[in-house]
Amino acid sequence: KSLSRSSVRSRMSLKPPKAYNSLQKGALIWDPKPLQVKKIFEALKKGLNEYLEAHQAELDYLSGRHKDTKRNSRLAFYYDLDKQIRSVERYIRKLEFHISKVEELYEAYCIQCRLRDGATNMKQAFSLSPSTKASRESLVELYKNVQECTEDMCFIEGALEVHLGEFHVKMKGLVGFARLCPGDQYEVFVRLGRQKWRLKGKIETDDSQTWDEEEKIFIPNLHEKFEIKVTELRGLATVLVGVVTCDSINFFTSKPQAIIVDITELGTIKLRLEVLW
């Protein structure tokens, strides 16, 4: 147990940035979510491997052109290709390191999860046995072990969040067919944890839409889902159109994702977004 804890401490020696202050010890309710972390880890690793495969294919293509150019003696173009190849190679090494770091963090997380489960089972067994001084001391020690493992799991979750990248969310407009009329004004509120994006739009006479903002960067969160709220602005009054939540697990991919969200229960008004990770 002491060996595993010291290795976790050494891996977690770097402090999370300010965006994750709430995940540092002393400022967090210790409530790890192993199943959710597993889903995010699998989606994250899949997305990183997609990026790696795409850049490896680009490297293979550039390397083939590099050889052809060398034979044709086009010196300037040859050196330009050489720079591109070196740039892609550096990015591939960066991706490989990123993947290895994420795997290392998740492996440490799984170890602490198994230790916590084992200590919890032993604590339950001791609590059912006759009460003696030795059993009471064992229960105290086991309770301490469970708490320490739980804290380590939450701290690793915070360290893992640093490696989740960014979501670039673009506003593509509302879809409502007969529900949207020229002159109508709407407010869209998007929230992910503490991150918020509030934008206002108007339906023009030619049925086009104008919005005061078009793009927002969100930092992914292990436990929070996107919450989207749409209201219609009618003078000084506002009318709620709908509130929906959207999971971000499917956004960890190398290609932009076109998202269409039903804002009303019947789907008469939809929100179109584009998410690039």
Coordinates of C-alpha atoms in Angstrom, one line a residue:
K1 CA 0.0 0.0 0.0
S2 CA 2.8 2.5 0.9
L3 CA 4.6 1.8 -2.3
S4 CA 1.5 2.4 -4.5
R5 CA 0.7 5.6 -2.6
S6 CA 4.3 7.0 -3.0
S7 CA 4.2 6.3 -6.7
V8 CA 0.9 8.1 -7.0
R9 CA 2.3 11.1 -5.1
S10 CA 5.3 11.2 -7.4
R11 CA 3.2 11.1 -10.5
M12 CA 0.9 13.8 -9.2
S13 CA 3.8 16.1 -8.2
L14 CA 2.7 18.7 -10.7
K15 CA -0.1 21.0 -9.5
P16 CA -3.2 21.3 -11.7
P17 CA -3.6 24.8 -13.3
K18 CA -6.0 27.4 -11.8
A19 CA -8.9 26.1 -13.9
Y20 CA -8.8 23.0 -11.7
N21 CA -8.3 24.6 -8.3
S22 CA -11.5 23.0 -7.1
L23 CA -10.0 19.6 -7.7
Q24 CA -7.0 20.2 -5.4
K25 CA -6.9 18.7 -2.0
G26 CA -8.8 20.6 0.7
A27 CA -11.2 22.2 -1.8
L28 CA -13.0 19.1 -3.0
I29 CA -15.9 16.9 -1.9
W30 CA -14.3 13.4 -2.3
D31 CA -16.7 11.6 -4.6
P32 CA -14.9 9.8 -7.4
K33 CA -16.9 8.4 -10.4
P34 CA -15.0 5.3 -11.7
L35 CA -17.5 4.3 -14.3
Q36 CA -17.7 7.8 -15.8
V37 CA -13.9 8.1 -15.8
K38 CA -13.6 4.8 -17.6
K39 CA -16.0 6.0 -20.3
I40 CA -14.1 9.3 -20.8
F41 CA -10.8 7.5 -20.8
E42 CA -11.9 5.1 -23.5
A43 CA -13.3 8.0 -25.6
L44 CA -10.2 10.1 -25.1
K45 CA -7.8 7.3 -26.0
K46 CA -9.8 6.5 -29.1
G47 CA -9.8 10.2 -30.2
L48 CA -6.1 10.5 -29.6
N49 CA -5.4 7.4 -31.6
E50 CA -7.5 8.9 -34.5
Y51 CA -5.3 12.0 -34.5
L52 CA -2.2 9.8 -34.3
E53 CA -3.4 7.6 -37.3
A54 CA -4.2 10.7 -39.4
H55 CA -0.8 12.3 -38.8
Q56 CA 1.0 9.1 -39.4
A57 CA -0.8 8.8 -42.8
E58 CA 0.2 12.4 -43.5
L59 CA 3.8 11.6 -42.6
D60 CA 3.8 8.6 -44.9
Y61 CA 2.4 10.7 -47.8
L62 CA 5.0 13.5 -47.2
S63 CA 7.8 11.0 -47.0
G64 CA 6.9 9.5 -50.4
R65 CA 6.8 12.9 -52.0
H66 CA 10.1 13.7 -50.3
K67 CA 11.8 10.8 -52.0
D68 CA 10.4 11.7 -55.4
T69 CA 11.4 15.3 -55.0
K70 CA 15.0 14.3 -54.0
R71 CA 15.3 12.3 -57.3
N72 CA 13.9 15.2 -59.3
S73 CA 16.4 17.7 -57.7
R74 CA 13.9 20.5 -56.9
L75 CA 16.0 21.8 -54.1
A76 CA 13.7 24.5 -52.7
F77 CA 10.6 22.3 -52.7
Y78 CA 12.7 19.5 -51.2
Y79 CA 13.6 21.6 -48.2
D80 CA 10.0 22.8 -47.8
L81 CA 8.8 19.2 -47.6
D82 CA 11.6 18.4 -45.2
K83 CA 10.3 21.1 -42.8
Q84 CA 6.8 19.7 -43.1
I85 CA 8.0 16.2 -42.3
R86 CA 9.9 17.4 -39.2
S87 CA 6.9 19.3 -38.0
V88 CA 4.6 16.3 -38.4
E89 CA 7.2 14.0 -36.7
R90 CA 7.3 16.4 -33.7
Y91 CA 3.5 16.4 -33.4
I92 CA 3.4 12.6 -33.6
R93 CA 5.9 12.4 -30.7
K94 CA 3.8 14.8 -28.8
L95 CA 0.7 12.7 -29.4
E96 CA 2.5 9.5 -28.3
F97 CA 3.6 11.2 -25.1
H98 CA 0.1 12.5 -24.5
I99 CA -1.4 9.0 -24.9
S100 CA 1.3 7.4 -22.6
K101 CA 0.6 10.0 -19.9
V102 CA -3.2 9.4 -20.1
E103 CA -2.6 5.7 -19.9
E104 CA -0.3 6.1 -16.9
L105 CA -2.8 8.3 -15.1
Y106 CA -5.7 5.8 -15.7
E107 CA -3.5 2.9 -14.6
A108 CA -2.8 4.7 -11.3
Y109 CA -6.5 5.5 -11.0
C110 CA -7.5 1.8 -11.4
I111 CA -4.9 0.7 -8.8
Q112 CA -6.3 3.1 -6.3
C113 CA -9.9 2.0 -7.2
R114 CA -9.0 -1.6 -6.6
L115 CA -7.3 -0.8 -3.3
R116 CA -10.3 1.2 -2.1
D117 CA -12.7 -1.6 -3.1
G118 CA -10.5 -4.1 -1.2
A119 CA -10.3 -1.9 1.9
T120 CA -14.1 -1.3 1.8
N121 CA -14.8 -5.1 1.6
M122 CA -12.5 -5.8 4.5
K123 CA -14.1 -2.9 6.6
Q124 CA -17.5 -4.5 6.0
A125 CA -16.2 -7.9 7.1
F126 CA -14.6 -6.5 10.3
S127 CA -17.7 -4.6 11.1
L128 CA -19.7 -7.9 11.2
S129 CA -17.2 -9.6 13.4
P130 CA -17.2 -9.5 17.3
S131 CA -16.0 -6.2 18.6
T132 CA -12.5 -6.4 20.1
K133 CA -9.7 -4.0 20.6
A134 CA -7.8 -5.5 17.6
S135 CA -10.9 -5.4 15.3
R136 CA -11.6 -1.7 16.3
E137 CA -8.0 -0.8 15.5
S138 CA -8.3 -2.6 12.2
L139 CA -11.5 -0.7 11.4
V140 CA -9.9 2.6 12.1
E141 CA -6.9 1.7 9.8
L142 CA -9.2 0.4 7.1
Y143 CA -11.3 3.6 7.2
K144 CA -8.2 5.6 6.9
N145 CA -7.1 3.6 3.9
V146 CA -10.5 4.0 2.2
Q147 CA -10.3 7.8 2.7
E148 CA -6.7 8.0 1.3
C149 CA -7.6 5.9 -1.8
T150 CA -10.7 8.1 -2.4
E151 CA -8.6 11.3 -2.1
D152 CA -6.0 9.9 -4.5
M153 CA -8.7 8.9 -7.0
C154 CA -10.2 12.4 -7.0
F155 CA -6.7 14.0 -7.3
I156 CA -5.9 11.8 -10.3
E157 CA -9.3 12.7 -11.9
G158 CA -8.1 16.4 -11.6
A159 CA -4.8 15.5 -13.2
L160 CA -6.6 13.6 -16.0
E161 CA -8.9 16.6 -16.8
V162 CA -5.8 18.6 -17.7
H163 CA -5.2 16.2 -20.6
L164 CA -8.7 16.4 -22.1
G165 CA -8.0 19.3 -24.5
E166 CA -10.6 21.8 -25.6
F167 CA -14.0 21.8 -27.3
H168 CA -14.4 24.6 -29.9
V169 CA -18.2 25.0 -30.1
K170 CA -19.6 27.0 -33.1
M171 CA -23.1 28.3 -33.3
K172 CA -24.9 27.2 -36.5
G173 CA -28.3 28.5 -35.7
L174 CA -31.8 27.4 -34.8
V175 CA -34.0 25.2 -36.9
G176 CA -37.7 25.6 -36.5
F177 CA -39.5 25.7 -39.8
A178 CA -42.8 27.4 -39.2
R179 CA -41.9 28.2 -35.5
L180 CA -39.2 30.7 -36.6
C181 CA -40.5 34.0 -38.0
P182 CA -38.7 37.2 -39.2
G183 CA -38.1 39.5 -36.2
D184 CA -38.1 36.8 -33.6
Q185 CA -35.2 37.1 -31.1
Y186 CA -33.7 34.3 -29.1
E187 CA -31.2 33.8 -26.3
V188 CA -29.1 30.6 -26.1
F189 CA -27.4 29.8 -22.9
V190 CA -24.8 26.9 -22.9
R191 CA -23.1 25.8 -19.7
L192 CA -20.5 23.2 -18.9
G193 CA -19.8 23.1 -15.2
R194 CA -18.8 26.7 -14.3
Q195 CA -18.1 27.7 -17.9
K196 CA -20.9 29.7 -19.5
W197 CA -21.8 31.0 -22.9
R198 CA -24.7 33.3 -23.5
L199 CA -25.5 34.6 -27.0
K200 CA -28.4 36.4 -28.6
G201 CA -29.7 36.0 -32.1
K202 CA -32.4 37.4 -34.5
I203 CA -34.3 35.9 -37.4
E204 CA -33.9 38.3 -40.4
T205 CA -36.5 39.0 -43.1
D206 CA -34.7 36.7 -45.5
D207 CA -34.9 33.9 -42.9
S208 CA -31.2 34.1 -42.2
Q209 CA -30.0 34.4 -38.6
T210 CA -27.5 36.8 -36.9
W211 CA -25.9 36.0 -33.6
D212 CA -23.7 38.3 -31.5
E213 CA -21.2 35.5 -30.9
E214 CA -20.3 32.5 -33.1
E215 CA -17.7 30.5 -31.3
K216 CA -16.7 29.6 -27.7
I217 CA -14.0 27.4 -26.3
F218 CA -15.0 25.0 -23.4
I219 CA -12.6 22.9 -21.3
P220 CA -13.9 19.4 -21.0
N221 CA -15.0 18.1 -17.6
L222 CA -15.1 14.5 -16.4
H223 CA -18.4 14.8 -14.6
E224 CA -20.4 17.6 -16.1
K225 CA -22.6 17.5 -19.2
F226 CA -23.5 20.4 -21.5
E227 CA -26.7 22.2 -20.4
I228 CA -28.4 24.1 -23.1
K229 CA -31.3 26.6 -22.4
V230 CA -33.1 28.5 -25.2
T231 CA -35.5 31.4 -24.4
E232 CA -37.5 33.6 -26.8
L233 CA -37.1 37.4 -26.1
R234 CA -40.4 39.3 -26.4
G235 CA -39.8 42.9 -25.5
L236 CA -39.2 42.9 -21.8
A237 CA -40.6 39.4 -21.3
T238 CA -38.9 36.1 -21.9
V239 CA -40.5 32.8 -22.8
L240 CA -38.7 29.5 -22.1
V241 CA -38.4 27.4 -25.2
G242 CA -36.7 24.4 -23.6
V243 CA -33.8 23.1 -21.5
V244 CA -31.7 20.0 -22.5
T245 CA -28.5 18.3 -21.5
C246 CA -25.9 16.8 -23.9
D247 CA -23.2 14.3 -23.0
S248 CA -19.7 15.2 -24.3
I249 CA -18.3 11.7 -24.6
N250 CA -18.9 11.5 -28.4
F251 CA -17.0 14.8 -29.0
F252 CA -13.6 13.2 -28.5
T253 CA -12.9 12.7 -32.1
S254 CA -10.5 14.1 -34.7
K255 CA -13.3 15.3 -37.0
P256 CA -15.8 18.1 -36.4
Q257 CA -19.1 16.9 -35.0
A258 CA -22.4 18.4 -36.3
I259 CA -24.8 18.4 -33.4
I260 CA -28.5 18.9 -33.7
V261 CA -30.3 19.1 -30.4
D262 CA -34.1 19.0 -29.9
I263 CA -34.9 21.9 -27.7
T264 CA -38.6 21.3 -27.5
E265 CA -40.1 17.9 -26.6
L266 CA -41.7 17.5 -30.0
G267 CA -38.6 18.7 -31.8
T268 CA -40.3 21.7 -33.4
I269 CA -37.3 23.8 -32.5
K270 CA -33.8 22.4 -32.8
L271 CA -30.3 23.9 -32.1
R272 CA -27.5 23.3 -34.5
L273 CA -23.9 23.3 -33.2
E274 CA -20.5 22.2 -34.5
V275 CA -18.0 20.8 -32.0
L276 CA -14.3 20.5 -32.8
W277 CA -12.0 18.8 -30.3

